[in-house]
Coordinates of C-alpha atoms (C1' of nucleotides) in Angstrom, one line a residue:
Chain A
M28 CA 191.2 224.4 78.0
A29 CA 193.0 222.9 75.0
Q30 CA 194.9 225.4 72.8
E31 CA 192.9 224.3 69.7
D32 CA 189.7 225.1 71.5
V33 CA 190.9 228.6 72.3
F34 CA 191.5 229.1 68.6
K35 CA 188.1 227.8 67.7
K36 CA 186.5 230.1 70.2
L37 CA 188.5 233.0 68.8
V38 CA 187.2 232.4 65.3
A39 CA 183.6 232.1 66.6
H40 CA 184.0 235.3 68.6
C41 CA 185.5 237.1 65.7
K42 CA 182.4 236.3 63.6
E43 CA 179.8 236.8 66.4
Y44 CA 181.0 240.2 67.4
G45 CA 181.6 241.7 63.9
F46 CA 185.4 241.4 63.7
V47 CA 185.9 238.9 60.8
F48 CA 183.4 237.3 58.4
P49 CA 184.0 234.7 55.8
S50 CA 184.0 236.4 52.4
S51 CA 180.9 236.0 50.2
E52 CA 179.2 234.1 52.9
I53 CA 175.7 234.1 51.4
Y54 CA 177.2 232.5 48.3
D55 CA 178.8 229.7 50.4
G56 CA 182.0 231.6 50.9
L57 CA 185.2 231.9 49.0
A58 CA 188.0 229.7 50.3
A59 CA 190.6 231.5 52.5
V60 CA 189.2 235.0 51.9
Y61 CA 187.8 236.9 54.8
D62 CA 186.1 240.3 55.4
Y63 CA 186.7 242.6 58.3
G64 CA 183.4 243.6 60.1
Q65 CA 182.4 246.7 61.9
H66 CA 184.7 246.2 64.8
G67 CA 187.4 244.4 62.9
V68 CA 188.0 247.3 60.5
E69 CA 188.4 249.6 63.5
L70 CA 191.0 247.4 65.1
K71 CA 192.8 246.9 61.9
N72 CA 193.0 250.6 61.2
N73 CA 194.3 251.1 64.7
I74 CA 197.0 248.5 64.2
K75 CA 198.0 250.1 61.0
K76 CA 198.1 253.5 62.7
Y77 CA 200.2 252.2 65.5
W78 CA 202.7 250.8 63.0
W79 CA 202.6 253.8 60.7
D80 CA 203.1 256.3 63.4
S81 CA 205.9 254.3 65.0
M82 CA 207.7 254.4 61.7
I83 CA 206.9 257.8 60.4
L84 CA 206.5 259.9 63.5
L85 CA 209.3 258.3 65.5
H86 CA 211.9 258.3 62.8
E87 CA 212.8 261.5 61.0
N88 CA 214.5 259.5 58.3
V89 CA 211.6 257.2 57.5
V90 CA 208.9 258.4 55.0
G91 CA 205.7 256.9 53.7
L92 CA 204.6 255.7 50.3
D93 CA 201.5 254.3 48.7
S94 CA 202.3 252.5 45.5
S95 CA 199.8 250.8 43.2
I96 CA 198.9 247.2 43.3
F97 CA 199.4 247.0 39.5
M98 CA 202.9 247.4 38.4
H99 CA 204.9 247.0 35.2
P100 CA 205.2 243.2 34.6
T101 CA 208.9 243.4 34.1
I102 CA 209.2 244.3 37.8
W103 CA 208.3 240.8 38.6
K104 CA 210.9 239.4 36.2
A105 CA 213.5 241.6 37.9
S106 CA 212.5 240.6 41.4
G107 CA 212.6 236.9 40.5
H108 CA 208.9 236.2 41.2
V109 CA 208.0 235.2 37.7
D110 CA 210.6 232.4 37.7
A111 CA 210.5 231.4 41.3
F112 CA 206.7 231.0 41.3
N113 CA 206.1 228.9 38.3
D114 CA 206.8 225.5 39.8
P115 CA 205.3 222.5 37.9
L116 CA 204.1 220.1 40.6
I117 CA 203.3 216.4 40.5
D118 CA 201.8 214.1 43.1
N119 CA 202.4 210.4 43.7
K120 CA 199.1 208.8 44.2
D121 CA 200.4 206.0 46.5
S122 CA 202.5 208.0 48.9
K123 CA 200.4 211.2 48.5
K124 CA 203.7 213.1 48.3
R125 CA 204.0 216.1 46.1
Y126 CA 207.1 216.9 44.1
R127 CA 208.3 219.5 41.8
A128 CA 208.3 217.8 38.4
D129 CA 211.4 219.7 37.3
V130 CA 213.3 218.6 40.5
L131 CA 212.4 215.0 39.9
I132 CA 213.8 215.1 36.4
E133 CA 216.9 217.1 37.5
D134 CA 217.5 214.5 40.2
Y135 CA 217.3 211.8 37.5
L136 CA 219.7 213.6 35.3
G137 CA 222.0 214.1 38.3
K138 CA 222.0 210.3 38.8
I139 CA 223.1 209.8 35.2
E140 CA 225.9 212.3 35.7
D141 CA 227.0 210.4 38.9
K142 CA 227.2 207.2 36.8
I143 CA 229.4 208.9 34.3
L144 CA 231.6 210.4 37.0
K145 CA 231.9 207.0 38.6
E146 CA 233.3 205.6 35.4
V147 CA 235.6 208.5 35.0
T148 CA 236.9 208.1 38.6
K149 CA 237.4 204.4 38.1
A150 CA 239.3 205.0 34.9
R151 CA 241.5 207.7 36.4
K152 CA 242.5 205.3 39.1
R153 CA 243.4 202.6 36.6
F154 CA 245.3 204.8 34.1
G155 CA 246.9 207.2 36.5
D156 CA 248.8 210.2 35.1
S157 CA 248.3 209.2 31.5
F158 CA 244.5 209.5 31.9
D159 CA 242.8 211.9 29.4
E160 CA 239.3 212.6 30.6
K161 CA 238.1 214.2 27.4
V162 CA 239.2 211.3 25.2
F163 CA 237.8 208.8 27.8
R164 CA 234.4 210.5 27.7
E165 CA 234.4 210.4 23.9
T166 CA 235.4 206.8 23.5
N167 CA 234.2 204.7 26.5
G168 CA 231.1 202.8 25.5
R169 CA 229.4 202.9 28.9
V170 CA 230.0 206.6 29.2
L171 CA 228.7 207.3 25.7
E172 CA 225.6 205.4 26.4
H173 CA 224.9 207.3 29.6
Q174 CA 225.8 210.6 27.9
K175 CA 223.4 209.8 25.1
Q176 CA 220.6 209.1 27.5
F177 CA 221.4 212.2 29.4
D178 CA 221.4 214.4 26.3
T179 CA 218.1 213.0 25.1
V180 CA 216.3 213.6 28.4
H181 CA 218.0 216.9 28.9
T182 CA 217.0 218.2 25.5
R183 CA 213.4 217.2 26.0
Y184 CA 213.4 218.5 29.6
A185 CA 214.9 221.9 28.6
K186 CA 212.4 222.3 25.8
A187 CA 209.5 221.3 28.0
M188 CA 210.5 223.7 30.7
N189 CA 211.0 226.5 28.1
D190 CA 207.5 225.9 26.7
M191 CA 206.1 225.0 30.1
D192 CA 204.7 221.9 28.5
L193 CA 203.2 220.1 31.5
N194 CA 202.2 217.0 29.6
E195 CA 205.7 216.6 28.3
L196 CA 207.2 216.9 31.7
R197 CA 204.9 214.1 32.9
Q198 CA 205.8 212.0 29.9
I199 CA 209.5 212.4 30.6
I200 CA 208.9 211.2 34.2
I201 CA 207.0 208.2 32.8
D202 CA 209.5 207.5 30.1
C203 CA 212.4 207.7 32.4
E204 CA 210.5 205.4 34.8
I205 CA 211.2 207.8 37.7
V206 CA 209.7 206.4 40.9
C207 CA 208.5 208.1 44.0
P208 CA 211.3 208.0 46.6
V209 CA 208.8 207.2 49.3
S210 CA 206.4 204.7 47.8
G211 CA 208.7 203.5 45.1
T212 CA 205.8 203.5 42.6
K213 CA 205.3 205.2 39.2
N214 CA 201.6 206.1 39.9
W215 CA 201.7 209.8 39.1
T216 CA 199.1 212.4 38.8
E217 CA 199.0 215.0 36.0
V218 CA 201.6 217.8 36.3
R219 CA 200.0 221.0 37.5
Q220 CA 201.3 224.4 37.6
F221 CA 200.8 226.6 40.6
N222 CA 201.5 230.2 39.7
L223 CA 201.6 232.0 43.0
M224 CA 201.0 235.3 41.4
F225 CA 197.5 236.3 40.3
S226 CA 197.4 237.8 36.9
T227 CA 194.9 239.8 34.9
E228 CA 194.8 241.8 31.7
M229 CA 195.2 245.5 31.5
G230 CA 193.7 247.4 28.6
S231 CA 191.1 246.4 26.1
T232 CA 191.2 242.6 25.7
S233 CA 190.6 242.8 21.9
E234 CA 193.8 244.6 21.0
G235 CA 196.9 243.4 22.7
A236 CA 196.2 243.7 26.4
L237 CA 199.1 243.6 28.8
K238 CA 199.3 240.8 31.2
V239 CA 199.7 242.3 34.6
Y240 CA 200.1 240.8 38.1
L241 CA 198.5 241.6 41.4
R242 CA 201.6 242.3 43.5
P243 CA 202.7 239.4 45.7
E244 CA 204.5 241.8 48.0
T245 CA 204.5 245.5 48.5
A246 CA 208.3 245.8 48.7
Q247 CA 208.9 246.1 45.0
G248 CA 206.7 249.2 44.9
I249 CA 209.1 250.8 47.3
F250 CA 212.2 249.7 45.3
V251 CA 210.9 251.1 42.0
N252 CA 210.2 254.4 43.7
Y253 CA 213.5 254.6 45.5
L254 CA 214.9 257.3 43.1
N255 CA 211.6 259.3 43.3
V256 CA 211.5 259.4 47.0
Q257 CA 215.3 259.9 47.5
K258 CA 215.5 262.8 45.1
T259 CA 212.2 264.7 45.9
G260 CA 212.5 264.1 49.6
R261 CA 216.2 265.0 49.6
M262 CA 216.7 261.9 51.6
K263 CA 220.2 261.0 52.9
I264 CA 221.3 257.5 53.5
P265 CA 220.5 255.9 55.8
F266 CA 216.8 256.3 55.3
G267 CA 213.6 254.2 55.0
I268 CA 210.4 254.1 53.0
A269 CA 207.3 252.6 54.7
Q270 CA 204.2 251.3 53.0
I271 CA 201.0 249.6 54.0
G272 CA 199.1 247.8 51.3
K273 CA 197.4 244.7 50.0
A274 CA 199.3 241.8 48.4
F275 CA 198.1 238.7 46.8
R276 CA 199.4 235.2 46.6
N277 CA 197.7 232.2 45.1
E278 CA 198.8 229.8 47.9
I279 CA 198.4 226.1 47.2
V280 CA 196.9 225.7 50.6
A281 CA 195.6 228.8 52.5
R282 CA 194.2 228.0 55.9
Q283 CA 194.2 228.7 59.6
F284 CA 191.7 231.5 59.4
I285 CA 193.2 234.9 58.6
F286 CA 196.7 233.6 59.3
R287 CA 197.3 232.6 55.7
M288 CA 195.0 234.3 53.1
R289 CA 195.2 234.7 49.4
E290 CA 194.5 238.4 49.7
F291 CA 196.3 240.0 52.6
E292 CA 197.8 243.2 53.8
Q293 CA 201.4 244.0 54.6
M294 CA 203.2 246.7 56.5
E295 CA 206.7 247.0 55.1
M296 CA 209.6 249.3 55.6
Q297 CA 212.7 249.2 53.4
F298 CA 215.7 250.9 55.0
F299 CA 218.5 251.9 52.6
V300 CA 222.0 251.8 54.0
R301 CA 225.6 252.0 53.0
P302 CA 227.1 248.7 51.7
G303 CA 228.9 247.0 54.6
S304 CA 226.7 248.5 57.3
E305 CA 223.6 246.4 56.5
L306 CA 224.2 243.8 59.2
Q307 CA 224.6 246.4 61.9
W308 CA 221.3 248.0 60.7
F309 CA 219.8 244.6 60.6
E310 CA 220.5 244.2 64.3
T311 CA 219.2 247.7 65.1
W312 CA 215.9 247.0 63.4
K313 CA 215.6 243.6 64.9
A314 CA 215.7 245.3 68.3
T315 CA 213.4 248.1 67.4
R316 CA 210.7 245.8 65.9
M317 CA 210.9 243.4 68.8
S318 CA 210.3 246.3 71.2
W319 CA 207.4 247.5 69.1
H320 CA 205.7 244.1 69.7
K321 CA 206.6 243.8 73.3
A322 CA 205.3 247.4 74.0
L323 CA 201.8 246.0 73.5
G324 CA 202.2 244.2 76.8
F325 CA 201.2 240.7 75.8
G326 CA 204.1 239.1 77.7
D327 CA 207.8 239.1 76.7
E328 CA 208.0 235.4 77.1
N329 CA 205.5 234.9 74.2
Y330 CA 208.0 236.3 71.6
R331 CA 211.1 234.9 70.1
F332 CA 213.4 235.3 67.2
H333 CA 213.7 232.6 64.6
E334 CA 216.8 232.8 62.5
H335 CA 216.5 231.6 59.0
E336 CA 219.0 228.9 58.1
K337 CA 218.1 228.8 54.4
L338 CA 218.3 232.3 53.0
A339 CA 216.3 233.5 50.0
H340 CA 218.2 234.3 46.9
Y341 CA 218.2 238.0 47.7
A342 CA 219.2 237.9 51.4
N343 CA 222.3 237.7 53.5
A344 CA 220.5 237.6 56.8
A345 CA 217.0 236.9 57.8
V346 CA 215.1 236.5 61.1
D347 CA 211.4 236.1 62.0
I348 CA 209.7 237.5 65.1
E349 CA 207.4 234.7 66.3
Y350 CA 204.5 234.9 68.7
R351 CA 203.1 232.0 70.7
F352 CA 199.7 231.6 69.0
P353 CA 197.2 229.1 70.4
F354 CA 198.5 226.8 67.6
G355 CA 202.2 227.3 68.5
F356 CA 204.9 229.8 67.7
K357 CA 204.3 231.4 64.3
E358 CA 205.8 234.2 62.3
V359 CA 204.3 237.6 62.6
E360 CA 207.1 239.7 61.2
G361 CA 210.2 239.1 59.1
I362 CA 213.3 241.2 59.1
H363 CA 215.6 240.6 56.1
S364 CA 218.9 242.0 55.0
R365 CA 218.1 242.1 51.2
T366 CA 221.5 243.3 50.1
N367 CA 221.5 245.4 47.0
F368 CA 219.8 242.6 45.1
D369 CA 216.5 244.4 44.3
L370 CA 217.9 247.8 43.4
S371 CA 220.6 246.1 41.2
Q372 CA 218.0 244.0 39.5
H373 CA 215.9 247.0 38.7
Q374 CA 218.9 248.9 37.5
K375 CA 219.6 246.0 35.2
F376 CA 216.1 245.5 33.9
S377 CA 215.1 249.1 33.6
G378 CA 218.4 250.4 32.3
K379 CA 218.1 253.3 34.8
K380 CA 221.0 254.1 37.0
I381 CA 219.9 253.5 40.6
Q382 CA 222.7 254.8 42.7
Y383 CA 223.3 257.1 45.6
F384 CA 226.1 259.6 45.8
D385 CA 227.4 259.6 49.3
P386 CA 228.9 263.0 50.0
E387 CA 230.7 261.8 53.1
L388 CA 232.5 259.0 51.2
N389 CA 232.6 261.0 48.0
E390 CA 231.5 257.9 46.0
S391 CA 228.4 256.4 44.4
Y392 CA 227.0 253.0 45.3
T393 CA 223.9 250.9 45.0
P394 CA 222.4 251.1 48.6
Y395 CA 221.9 247.9 50.6
V396 CA 218.5 247.3 52.1
V397 CA 217.2 246.1 55.4
E398 CA 213.5 245.2 55.3
T399 CA 211.0 244.9 58.1
S400 CA 207.8 243.2 56.8
I401 CA 204.8 242.4 58.9
G402 CA 201.4 241.0 58.0
V403 CA 198.5 243.1 59.2
D404 CA 196.2 240.2 59.3
R405 CA 198.6 238.1 61.3
M406 CA 199.1 241.0 63.6
F407 CA 195.3 241.2 63.9
L408 CA 195.0 237.5 64.8
Q409 CA 197.9 237.8 67.2
I410 CA 196.2 240.6 69.0
M411 CA 192.9 238.8 69.2
A412 CA 194.6 235.7 70.5
A413 CA 196.6 237.7 73.1
C414 CA 193.6 239.7 74.3
Y415 CA 190.9 237.1 74.4
C416 CA 190.1 236.2 78.0
E417 CA 187.4 234.1 79.7
E418 CA 187.1 235.2 83.3
T419 CA 185.2 234.1 86.3
V420 CA 183.4 236.9 88.1
E421 CA 182.2 236.8 91.7
N422 CA 179.3 239.0 92.6
D423 CA 177.1 238.8 95.6
G424 CA 178.2 235.2 96.0
K425 CA 177.1 234.4 92.5
T426 CA 179.7 233.0 90.1
D427 CA 179.6 234.0 86.5
T428 CA 181.8 234.1 83.5
R429 CA 182.6 236.9 81.1
V430 CA 184.5 237.1 77.8
V431 CA 186.6 240.1 77.6
L432 CA 189.0 241.4 74.9
K433 CA 191.8 243.1 76.8
F434 CA 193.0 245.3 73.9
P435 CA 195.5 248.0 74.7
P436 CA 193.3 251.1 74.8
A437 CA 195.1 252.7 71.8
L438 CA 194.0 249.7 69.6
A439 CA 190.5 249.1 70.9
P440 CA 187.9 249.5 68.2
V441 CA 185.4 251.3 70.4
K442 CA 187.0 253.5 73.0
L443 CA 184.1 254.1 75.2
A444 CA 180.4 253.3 75.7
I445 CA 178.0 255.8 77.2
L446 CA 175.3 254.2 79.2
P447 CA 172.4 255.8 81.0
L448 CA 171.7 253.7 84.0
M449 CA 167.9 254.0 83.5
K450 CA 166.0 254.6 80.3
K451 CA 164.0 257.4 81.7
D452 CA 164.0 260.5 83.9
G453 CA 166.3 262.5 81.7
L454 CA 169.2 260.1 81.9
P455 CA 169.2 259.2 78.2
E456 CA 169.2 262.9 77.3
K457 CA 172.1 263.5 79.6
A458 CA 174.0 260.6 78.1
R459 CA 173.3 261.8 74.6
E460 CA 174.7 265.2 75.6
I461 CA 178.0 263.6 76.7
M462 CA 178.1 261.5 73.6
N463 CA 177.7 264.5 71.3
E464 CA 180.6 266.2 73.1
L465 CA 183.0 263.2 72.8
K466 CA 182.0 261.6 69.5
F467 CA 184.3 263.8 67.4
D468 CA 187.4 262.5 69.1
F469 CA 186.6 259.0 70.2
N470 CA 184.7 256.0 68.7
C471 CA 181.8 255.9 71.1
Q472 CA 178.8 253.6 71.5
Y473 CA 175.5 254.5 73.1
D474 CA 173.5 251.8 74.7
E475 CA 170.3 252.0 76.8
K476 CA 168.9 248.5 76.2
D477 CA 168.9 245.9 79.0
T478 CA 170.3 245.9 82.5
I479 CA 173.6 247.7 83.1
G480 CA 175.4 244.4 83.7
K481 CA 174.4 243.1 80.4
R482 CA 175.6 246.2 78.7
Y483 CA 179.0 246.0 80.4
R484 CA 179.3 242.4 79.2
R485 CA 178.5 243.4 75.6
Q486 CA 181.2 246.1 75.8
D487 CA 183.7 243.6 77.4
A488 CA 183.1 241.2 74.5
I489 CA 184.3 243.8 71.9
G490 CA 187.0 245.1 74.1
T491 CA 185.8 248.6 74.9
P492 CA 188.2 249.9 77.6
F493 CA 185.8 252.4 79.2
C494 CA 182.2 252.5 80.1
V495 CA 180.7 255.9 81.1
T496 CA 177.6 255.4 83.2
V497 CA 175.1 258.2 83.7
D498 CA 173.0 258.0 86.9
Y499 CA 170.4 260.1 88.7
Q500 CA 173.2 262.0 90.5
S501 CA 174.8 262.9 87.2
V502 CA 171.9 265.1 86.3
E503 CA 172.5 267.1 89.5
D504 CA 176.3 267.2 90.0
N505 CA 177.6 266.7 86.4
C506 CA 179.6 263.7 87.4
V507 CA 179.6 260.3 85.9
T508 CA 181.4 257.0 86.6
I509 CA 184.0 255.4 84.4
R510 CA 184.0 251.7 84.7
Y511 CA 187.3 250.1 83.6
R512 CA 187.1 247.0 81.5
D513 CA 190.0 245.0 83.0
T514 CA 189.5 245.7 86.7
M515 CA 185.7 246.3 86.5
L516 CA 186.4 249.1 89.0
Q517 CA 184.6 252.4 88.9
E518 CA 185.7 255.9 89.3
R519 CA 183.5 259.0 89.6
V520 CA 184.7 261.9 87.6
S521 CA 183.4 265.3 86.5
I522 CA 181.9 265.3 83.0
D523 CA 184.2 268.3 82.1
K524 CA 187.3 266.1 82.7
L525 CA 186.0 263.1 80.8
H526 CA 187.6 264.1 77.5
D527 CA 191.1 264.6 78.9
I528 CA 191.0 261.5 81.0
I529 CA 190.1 259.3 78.0
A530 CA 192.4 261.1 75.6
E531 CA 195.3 260.5 78.0
K532 CA 194.5 256.8 78.4
I533 CA 194.2 256.0 74.7
N534 CA 197.2 258.0 73.7
P535 CA 199.7 255.7 71.9
K536 CA 202.5 257.6 73.5
V537 CA 202.2 255.0 76.3
L538 CA 203.2 252.4 73.7
F539 CA 205.7 254.5 71.8
S540 CA 207.7 255.3 74.9
K541 CA 208.7 251.6 75.2
I542 CA 210.1 251.3 71.7
V543 CA 213.9 251.4 71.4
Chain B
rG15 C1' 195.9 219.1 45.8
rC16 C1' 195.2 214.1 48.6
rG17 C1' 192.8 211.5 52.9
rG18 C1' 189.3 211.8 57.1
rA19 C1' 185.2 214.5 59.5
rA20 C1' 181.3 218.1 59.5
rA21 C1' 177.3 221.6 57.6
rU22 C1' 169.6 222.4 60.7
rA23 C1' 167.5 230.1 63.2
rG24 C1' 172.7 235.2 64.5
rC25 C1' 175.1 231.4 68.3
rU26 C1' 175.0 226.2 70.7
rC27 C1' 172.4 222.2 69.4
rA28 C1' 167.7 218.5 69.3
rG29 C1' 164.9 216.2 65.4
rU30 C1' 162.3 208.7 66.5
rU31 C1' 162.0 203.0 61.5
rG32 C1' 161.7 208.6 55.6
rG33 C1' 155.5 211.7 56.9
rU34 C1' 155.5 219.7 55.5
rA35 C1' 161.1 221.9 61.6
rG36 C1' 162.0 222.6 67.6
rA37 C1' 164.6 224.4 72.3
rG38 C1' 167.9 227.6 75.0
rC39 C1' 170.6 231.9 74.3
rA40 C1' 170.7 236.2 71.0
rU41 C1' 167.7 240.1 68.3
rC42 C1' 163.4 243.5 68.2
rA43 C1' 158.9 246.1 70.8
rG44 C1' 157.0 246.9 75.7
rC45 C1' 157.0 246.3 81.2
rU46 C1' 160.2 246.0 85.6
rU47 C1' 165.1 247.3 87.8
rC48 C1' 170.0 253.1 90.6
rC49 C1' 175.9 249.7 88.8
rC50 C1' 178.1 243.9 86.6
rA51 C1' 174.4 238.6 82.0
rA52 C1' 170.4 234.5 82.2
rG53 C1' 162.6 238.8 85.9
rC54 C1' 157.7 239.3 82.9
rU55 C1' 154.7 239.8 78.1
rG56 C1' 154.8 239.7 73.0
rA57 C1' 157.1 239.6 68.0
rG58 C1' 160.4 238.5 63.9
rG59 C1' 163.8 234.9 62.0
rG60 C1' 165.1 228.4 58.8
rU61 C1' 162.6 226.0 51.2
rC62 C1' 167.6 221.9 57.1
rG63 C1' 175.0 224.4 52.6
rC64 C1' 173.8 223.7 47.2
rG65 C1' 172.3 220.4 43.0
rA66 C1' 170.5 215.9 41.2
rG67 C1' 168.6 210.9 42.1
rU68 C1' 165.5 207.0 44.8
rU69 C1' 160.4 207.5 46.9
rC70 C1' 153.4 208.7 46.9
rG71 C1' 156.6 211.7 50.3
rA72 C1' 163.6 213.4 51.9
rA73 C1' 166.6 217.5 57.2
rU74 C1' 166.8 211.9 57.3
rC75 C1' 168.7 207.2 52.0
rU76 C1' 172.4 207.5 47.4
rC77 C1' 175.6 210.4 44.2
rG78 C1' 177.8 215.0 42.9
rU79 C1' 179.4 219.8 44.5
rU80 C1' 180.7 224.0 47.8
rU81 C1' 182.6 225.6 52.4
rU82 C1' 184.9 224.6 57.1
rC83 C1' 187.9 221.7 60.5
rC84 C1' 192.0 217.8 61.3
rG85 C1' 196.3 215.4 59.1
rC86 C1' 199.7 215.3 54.7
rU87 C1' 201.8 218.7 51.2
rC88 C1' 203.3 223.8 49.8
rC89 C1' 204.9 228.5 51.6
rA90 C1' 210.9 232.9 47.1

RNA sequence: GCGGAAAUAGCUCAGUUGGUAGAGCAUCAGCUUCCCAAGCUGAGGGUCGCGAGUUCGAAUCUCGUUUUCCGCUCCA
């Protein structure tokens, strides 16, 4: 089966069994926005719990936080998001290539500068030691002409960028006769601005409302609460703050199902360390996070690190953990050494001193930060992809297929199904009795419709790890059978022991013990 | 955002040269059956993505639009 087909089946399965629905579907949907259905939300919650507990329970020096989606707008100036996400873009209609309008103009200006430099170099060669560059630049006709051209364009360009005058940017490109490097034509579209942050207005719109953004990452909520947490929690460096929450990015193209959405959820942990120790901690968290993924048992060979060659403005080291999706290796988690960029910026923009006094060193410093950042939705998709199986089943010489989601029991949306073998003779009552005993601790489903085989298949399709079957004998001896999802084997156990057996098997300790 | 393709019941799909929409599975109500789907009976469910246009008449032809998929592009 082709890999793309697997992906398509996965998407169909997600919808058919209540994991993921397109948003606003009865209104034709909303592009790249999805809702989690009755089973999806359970799986998602379990994923979040697995992450949260692995951070909060397993590390004494990591604490949680839940910061707001709305934050003071200046935070996004400090973080660099306001500037970095306001690119004016223009398309060439012939080559279909997209460019940043400002980059096209800057390249053009760069070429003029090159021309001037060429003249200068030539002249220096000719005149030798007696060459005076300043005088040459002020007197040479060709240079002056280039310089004049440069100044004119640069002035217009600077003003246009300052005003974000998109029409003027386009006019500059036309006036300068800038051509597309690919097609060589001047057939340009309008300049459009893609602001990757969603904005809205806070306060009554009539009287000076404040423009606020929906956060494009959860990290800044942690940085701006650094002092609060450190002081009230009496935290000593090194320590971490973990947070799970929604983030929003107005992506130009959001596609591939829930892999890239405009509204998504992140699980981030910012770990504050001594300056100079950040790369060591970077390595430590790399290993820890990788072991967290591998503990799920989806095959070590399906994971790899991808080192970033081009680093973001705030980072001095960055690596992705990639998983082999049906559509290739893709990022599921990023680990970044963010230096002290963020805290320094907030110190600068807020005017508040954000420092840590290190009693061991007897000095104050701005902590360095190592970040682990994972997308919940990508993790969800990754788990669906890893667990989706189509199997051939032999029974009484009949061949037959089943679709089964082999979730680790700790993550499964429904932990067990309770199934009376027959819909009569007191079996449903007995099954209900068991259900009422277990429903407080486990997500259970009761099903008495159709043949037992059909009911097993239904539970397989949503990844329920255990099916408890109540038969005639159960009424007499208080024993039931547990049917295991992956092996389809059955085990007869006493009803009294059911709770402990299930609790043991879904205990995330099994996963936690594999994390370094 | 550009180019290409697609959209009919919950799912997979039929639907003739334009004449008021069908199957299988699924769902629901019964019956039958002591452990791995597709036994029997019955029922519900679609203004054919949406909006215009052509036509006596449009699921079918034309245009627009929305969504999805595939490429390109973008992704601090």
